[in-house]
XYZ file of C-alpha atoms in Angstrom:
317
model
C 1.767 -13.792 -147.513
C 5.026 -12.669 -149.155
C 8.377 -13.561 -147.643
C 9.770 -11.059 -145.112
C 12.649 -8.839 -146.174
C 16.019 -8.466 -144.435
C 19.039 -6.219 -145.000
C 22.487 -7.622 -145.735
C 25.578 -5.650 -146.739
C 23.944 -2.921 -148.767
C 20.899 -4.769 -150.120
C 17.396 -5.630 -149.021
C 16.877 -9.316 -149.753
C 14.295 -12.012 -148.975
C 14.855 -13.266 -145.437
C 15.795 -16.742 -146.682
C 18.700 -15.177 -148.614
C 20.056 -13.167 -145.673
C 22.894 -15.590 -145.041
C 26.579 -15.204 -144.303
C 29.137 -17.563 -145.816
C 30.985 -20.249 -143.897
C 34.102 -18.150 -144.559
C 32.766 -15.102 -142.719
C 34.758 -14.221 -139.600
C 31.493 -13.819 -137.723
C 30.943 -17.555 -138.220
C 34.564 -18.731 -137.989
C 35.637 -16.668 -134.969
C 32.301 -15.555 -133.543
C 33.608 -12.030 -134.177
C 30.234 -10.316 -134.236
C 28.756 -7.305 -132.507
C 25.009 -7.176 -132.258
C 22.050 -5.167 -131.065
C 18.487 -5.961 -130.053
C 15.905 -3.200 -130.300
C 12.107 -3.199 -130.233
C 9.184 -1.123 -131.314
C 6.798 0.640 -128.949
C 3.271 0.763 -130.350
C 4.715 -0.229 -133.705
C 7.280 2.581 -133.872
C 11.046 2.340 -133.490
C 11.950 3.170 -129.909
C 15.287 4.619 -128.801
C 16.920 3.199 -131.922
C 19.442 6.023 -132.168
C 21.019 5.022 -128.837
C 21.180 1.384 -129.927
C 22.713 2.314 -133.284
C 25.340 4.532 -131.667
C 26.340 1.701 -129.333
C 26.634 -0.761 -132.220
C 28.911 1.640 -134.113
C 31.024 2.176 -130.991
C 31.291 -1.547 -130.298
C 32.135 -2.402 -133.906
C 34.977 0.071 -134.140
C 36.293 -0.871 -130.690
C 36.929 -4.458 -131.837
C 38.151 -3.626 -135.336
C 35.049 -3.910 -137.534
C 35.463 -0.847 -139.779
C 32.067 -0.627 -141.444
C 31.356 2.822 -142.834
C 27.659 3.212 -141.996
C 26.821 5.811 -139.359
C 24.197 5.543 -136.643
C 21.954 7.722 -138.825
C 22.437 5.279 -141.709
C 21.414 2.417 -139.425
C 18.289 4.301 -138.344
C 17.306 4.845 -141.973
C 17.916 1.172 -142.784
C 15.759 0.101 -139.828
C 12.898 2.392 -140.840
C 13.072 1.158 -144.428
C 13.198 -2.457 -143.242
C 10.028 -2.056 -141.188
C 8.303 -0.203 -144.021
C 9.224 -2.818 -146.613
C 7.814 -5.494 -144.335
C 4.630 -3.471 -143.878
C 5.180 -3.301 -140.145
C 4.778 0.417 -139.539
C 1.273 0.348 -141.014
C -0.108 -2.453 -138.815
C -3.240 -1.574 -136.866
C -2.668 -3.987 -133.966
C 0.470 -2.342 -132.563
C -0.972 -2.136 -129.037
C -0.809 -5.924 -128.768
C 1.905 -6.698 -131.298
C 5.482 -5.429 -131.374
C 8.592 -6.086 -133.422
C 12.153 -6.980 -132.518
C 14.947 -5.603 -134.700
C 18.313 -7.382 -134.732
C 21.379 -5.637 -136.159
C 24.778 -7.308 -136.446
C 28.194 -6.623 -137.921
C 31.241 -8.809 -138.559
C 34.705 -8.097 -140.031
C 33.567 -9.956 -143.156
C 35.089 -12.790 -145.220
C 38.458 -14.289 -144.283
C 40.637 -13.820 -147.357
C 42.604 -17.083 -147.176
C 39.352 -19.051 -146.918
C 38.199 -17.631 -150.253
C 41.469 -17.172 -152.203
C 40.787 -20.227 -154.385
C 37.257 -19.190 -155.377
C 36.585 -17.871 -158.865
C 33.866 -15.544 -157.583
C 35.421 -14.417 -154.336
C 33.161 -12.472 -151.971
C 34.057 -8.820 -151.556
C 36.419 -8.324 -148.635
C 34.452 -5.861 -146.531
C 32.611 -5.916 -143.210
C 29.283 -7.700 -143.123
C 26.328 -5.659 -141.865
C 22.918 -7.234 -141.433
C 19.505 -6.400 -140.017
C 16.287 -8.378 -139.706
C 13.073 -8.216 -137.704
C 10.536 -10.609 -136.229
C 7.527 -10.474 -133.890
C 8.586 -9.781 -130.312
C 8.084 -13.139 -128.537
C 5.739 -12.084 -125.743
C 5.302 -15.701 -124.640
C 9.036 -15.899 -123.877
C 8.819 -13.124 -121.296
C 5.326 -13.748 -119.926
C 6.357 -16.341 -117.262
C 9.014 -13.977 -115.906
C 6.626 -11.032 -115.736
C 3.771 -13.094 -114.333
C 5.639 -15.082 -111.685
C 8.845 -13.093 -111.217
C 12.216 -14.408 -112.331
C 13.794 -17.294 -110.431
C 17.531 -16.554 -110.651
C 19.848 -19.543 -110.327
C 23.609 -18.995 -110.018
C 25.611 -20.899 -112.630
C 29.354 -20.828 -113.030
C 32.075 -20.375 -113.593
C 31.556 -22.406 -116.767
C 34.152 -25.175 -116.914
C 36.556 -25.669 -118.595
C 36.362 -22.046 -119.716
C 36.411 -20.399 -116.295
C 36.762 -16.684 -116.906
C 38.431 -14.959 -119.844
C 41.862 -13.876 -118.561
C 43.025 -10.299 -118.496
C 39.679 -8.749 -119.344
C 40.317 -9.459 -123.037
C 36.658 -8.934 -123.949
C 35.212 -5.690 -122.658
C 31.848 -6.581 -121.040
C 30.470 -3.264 -122.321
C 30.723 -4.594 -125.909
C 27.533 -6.379 -126.935
C 28.882 -9.310 -128.917
C 27.662 -12.626 -130.262
C 30.116 -14.882 -128.415
C 27.342 -16.636 -126.501
C 28.857 -20.036 -125.781
C 29.018 -19.348 -122.036
C 25.298 -18.538 -121.997
C 24.515 -21.660 -123.994
C 26.464 -23.799 -121.516
C 24.843 -22.054 -118.548
C 21.405 -22.752 -120.008
C 22.288 -26.405 -120.611
C 23.397 -26.729 -116.992
C 20.229 -25.004 -115.776
C 18.120 -27.497 -117.741
C 19.617 -30.382 -115.754
C 18.445 -28.991 -112.406
C 15.309 -30.746 -111.103
C 14.095 -27.574 -109.372
C 14.123 -25.538 -112.604
C 10.891 -23.612 -113.253
C 9.490 -22.063 -116.466
C 10.593 -18.666 -115.139
C 14.082 -19.776 -114.038
C 17.060 -17.933 -115.498
C 20.781 -18.515 -115.109
C 22.758 -15.668 -113.568
C 26.474 -16.146 -114.112
C 28.748 -16.271 -111.089
C 32.477 -15.515 -111.164
C 35.233 -17.631 -109.620
C 35.202 -15.217 -106.668
C 31.487 -15.811 -106.058
C 30.243 -12.488 -107.448
C 27.065 -12.293 -109.531
C 27.060 -10.762 -113.012
C 24.035 -10.900 -115.345
C 21.611 -13.126 -117.240
C 21.497 -13.857 -120.966
C 18.452 -11.638 -121.521
C 18.802 -8.862 -118.956
C 20.902 -7.024 -116.412
C 20.129 -7.668 -112.743
C 19.908 -4.883 -110.167
C 19.598 -5.470 -106.430
C 18.016 -3.452 -103.640
C 20.239 -3.466 -100.548
C 19.558 -1.089 -97.646
C 16.935 0.665 -99.809
C 19.648 1.441 -102.374
C 19.542 0.326 -106.006
C 22.777 -1.642 -106.255
C 24.203 -2.547 -109.666
C 27.313 -4.600 -110.502
C 30.079 -2.357 -111.902
C 30.408 -1.823 -115.648
C 33.595 -3.902 -115.819
C 31.480 -6.960 -114.929
C 28.286 -6.483 -116.972
C 26.900 -5.009 -120.176
C 25.978 -1.400 -119.469
C 22.812 -1.710 -121.517
C 20.560 0.997 -122.925
C 17.692 0.011 -120.623
C 20.006 0.050 -117.605
C 20.909 3.633 -118.459
C 17.201 4.476 -118.436
C 16.790 2.809 -115.035
C 19.632 4.867 -113.588
C 17.932 8.084 -114.675
C 14.531 6.842 -113.451
C 16.026 6.102 -110.037
C 17.485 9.595 -109.864
C 14.114 11.120 -110.773
C 12.406 9.005 -108.094
C 14.974 9.904 -105.438
C 16.186 6.299 -105.132
C 19.857 6.066 -104.067
C 22.147 4.239 -106.531
C 25.336 2.321 -105.820
C 27.637 0.368 -108.141
C 29.718 -2.398 -106.604
C 30.288 -6.160 -106.888
C 27.505 -8.290 -105.383
C 28.586 -11.517 -103.692
C 26.300 -14.535 -103.736
C 26.394 -14.680 -99.924
C 24.556 -11.339 -99.760
C 21.505 -12.885 -101.416
C 20.627 -14.834 -98.283
C 20.226 -11.947 -95.871
C 20.978 -8.531 -97.397
C 19.111 -8.302 -100.704
C 15.625 -6.883 -100.102
C 14.424 -7.161 -103.698
C 15.868 -7.598 -107.175
C 14.842 -6.680 -110.686
C 15.640 -7.571 -114.273
C 16.317 -4.761 -116.729
C 16.082 -5.438 -120.468
C 15.039 -3.807 -123.735
C 12.437 -6.443 -124.615
C 10.244 -6.060 -121.521
C 11.572 -3.034 -119.643
C 11.620 -3.949 -115.946
C 10.636 -7.253 -114.327
C 10.608 -8.389 -110.720
C 12.601 -11.279 -109.249
C 10.640 -13.684 -107.034
C 13.527 -15.934 -105.991
C 17.252 -15.234 -105.857
C 19.575 -18.212 -105.418
C 16.803 -20.043 -103.581
C 15.797 -17.110 -101.357
C 12.222 -15.816 -101.884
C 11.876 -12.091 -102.582
C 8.849 -9.776 -102.853
C 7.697 -9.664 -106.460
C 7.709 -6.972 -107.548
C 9.173 -5.151 -104.565
C 8.281 -1.548 -103.676
C 11.308 0.027 -105.374
C 10.834 -2.171 -108.440
C 7.186 -1.075 -108.570
C 8.167 2.607 -108.387
C 10.617 2.167 -111.241
C 8.032 0.269 -113.313
C 5.519 3.078 -112.896
C 8.116 5.715 -113.745
C 9.073 3.778 -116.889
C 5.426 3.516 -117.948
C 5.008 7.260 -117.460
C 8.158 7.982 -119.472
C 7.235 5.971 -122.576
C 3.436 6.103 -122.336
C 3.081 2.314 -122.356
C 2.906 -0.333 -119.631
C 5.228 -2.910 -121.225
C 4.572 -5.488 -118.529
C 0.807 -5.316 -118.909
C 1.081 -5.272 -122.699
C 3.001 -8.555 -122.655
C 0.750 -10.179 -120.042
C -2.382 -9.196 -121.970
C -1.072 -10.440 -125.317
C 0.709 -13.659 -124.352
C -0.897 -16.911 -123.185
C -0.624 -17.342 -119.425
C 1.673 -20.033 -118.051
């Protein structure tokens, strides 16, 4: 089997050569915007929306790459074609993840002494890999067990809202620390996920998905100044409207999880919609009735039951 191909700054290269230098600002500062997209039955799904967000995020933090969202779509299609992915016959049980990222590029004073200095321009990369069904299977099978972690010390919270939560970036140290803390808990389960909690006790999101809550039969979502307003979350909003489910956006305090939250759901590109079976130690119906309605509406919209696809293809845990 030949080596997979990736895209890096204008060229398709073998995956092993898709590397950024130690002088790249994406490595030095973590100044990277990113996107995760997937195929549906082997075809790019909703990639235009993902590409438009990446372009918006890049320019909002000063990464002036010149490619348009249409350019990114063409690169993604070519990437899948060059890897022979669009011609696979097993797309009902096998999907692909596509990662796109952009950085401001090399830091000039890191490379000033080099004879062959890298070109000072933004770095744009894209690669793909099999969607890891086994990663999501425990969550879909058993329902997510959400454990509140935070605030992460000594970082606390970033002051002054310096990083817009609507920008999908690669500064993931807080998630790494939350996961390390979760691993130390004796009650951790294979389907446990950390949900970050602010210094005021409000819940935000997980590393892999947004969390929505059902309170008084209303789909309640943390406001966009606290979470990533993801592409899949936008779909869920429109699904709720089509289903006649009331929607509310407001901060959710951890105390509400004990007696007010009727059900909760995870919303993410990789798996669509997943139920939550336990929220901060409180058992919840999995999936609850509103979650089930949204799951069915999502299946009808895209013509694929993502949950069942993953459960059928991945080993049970």
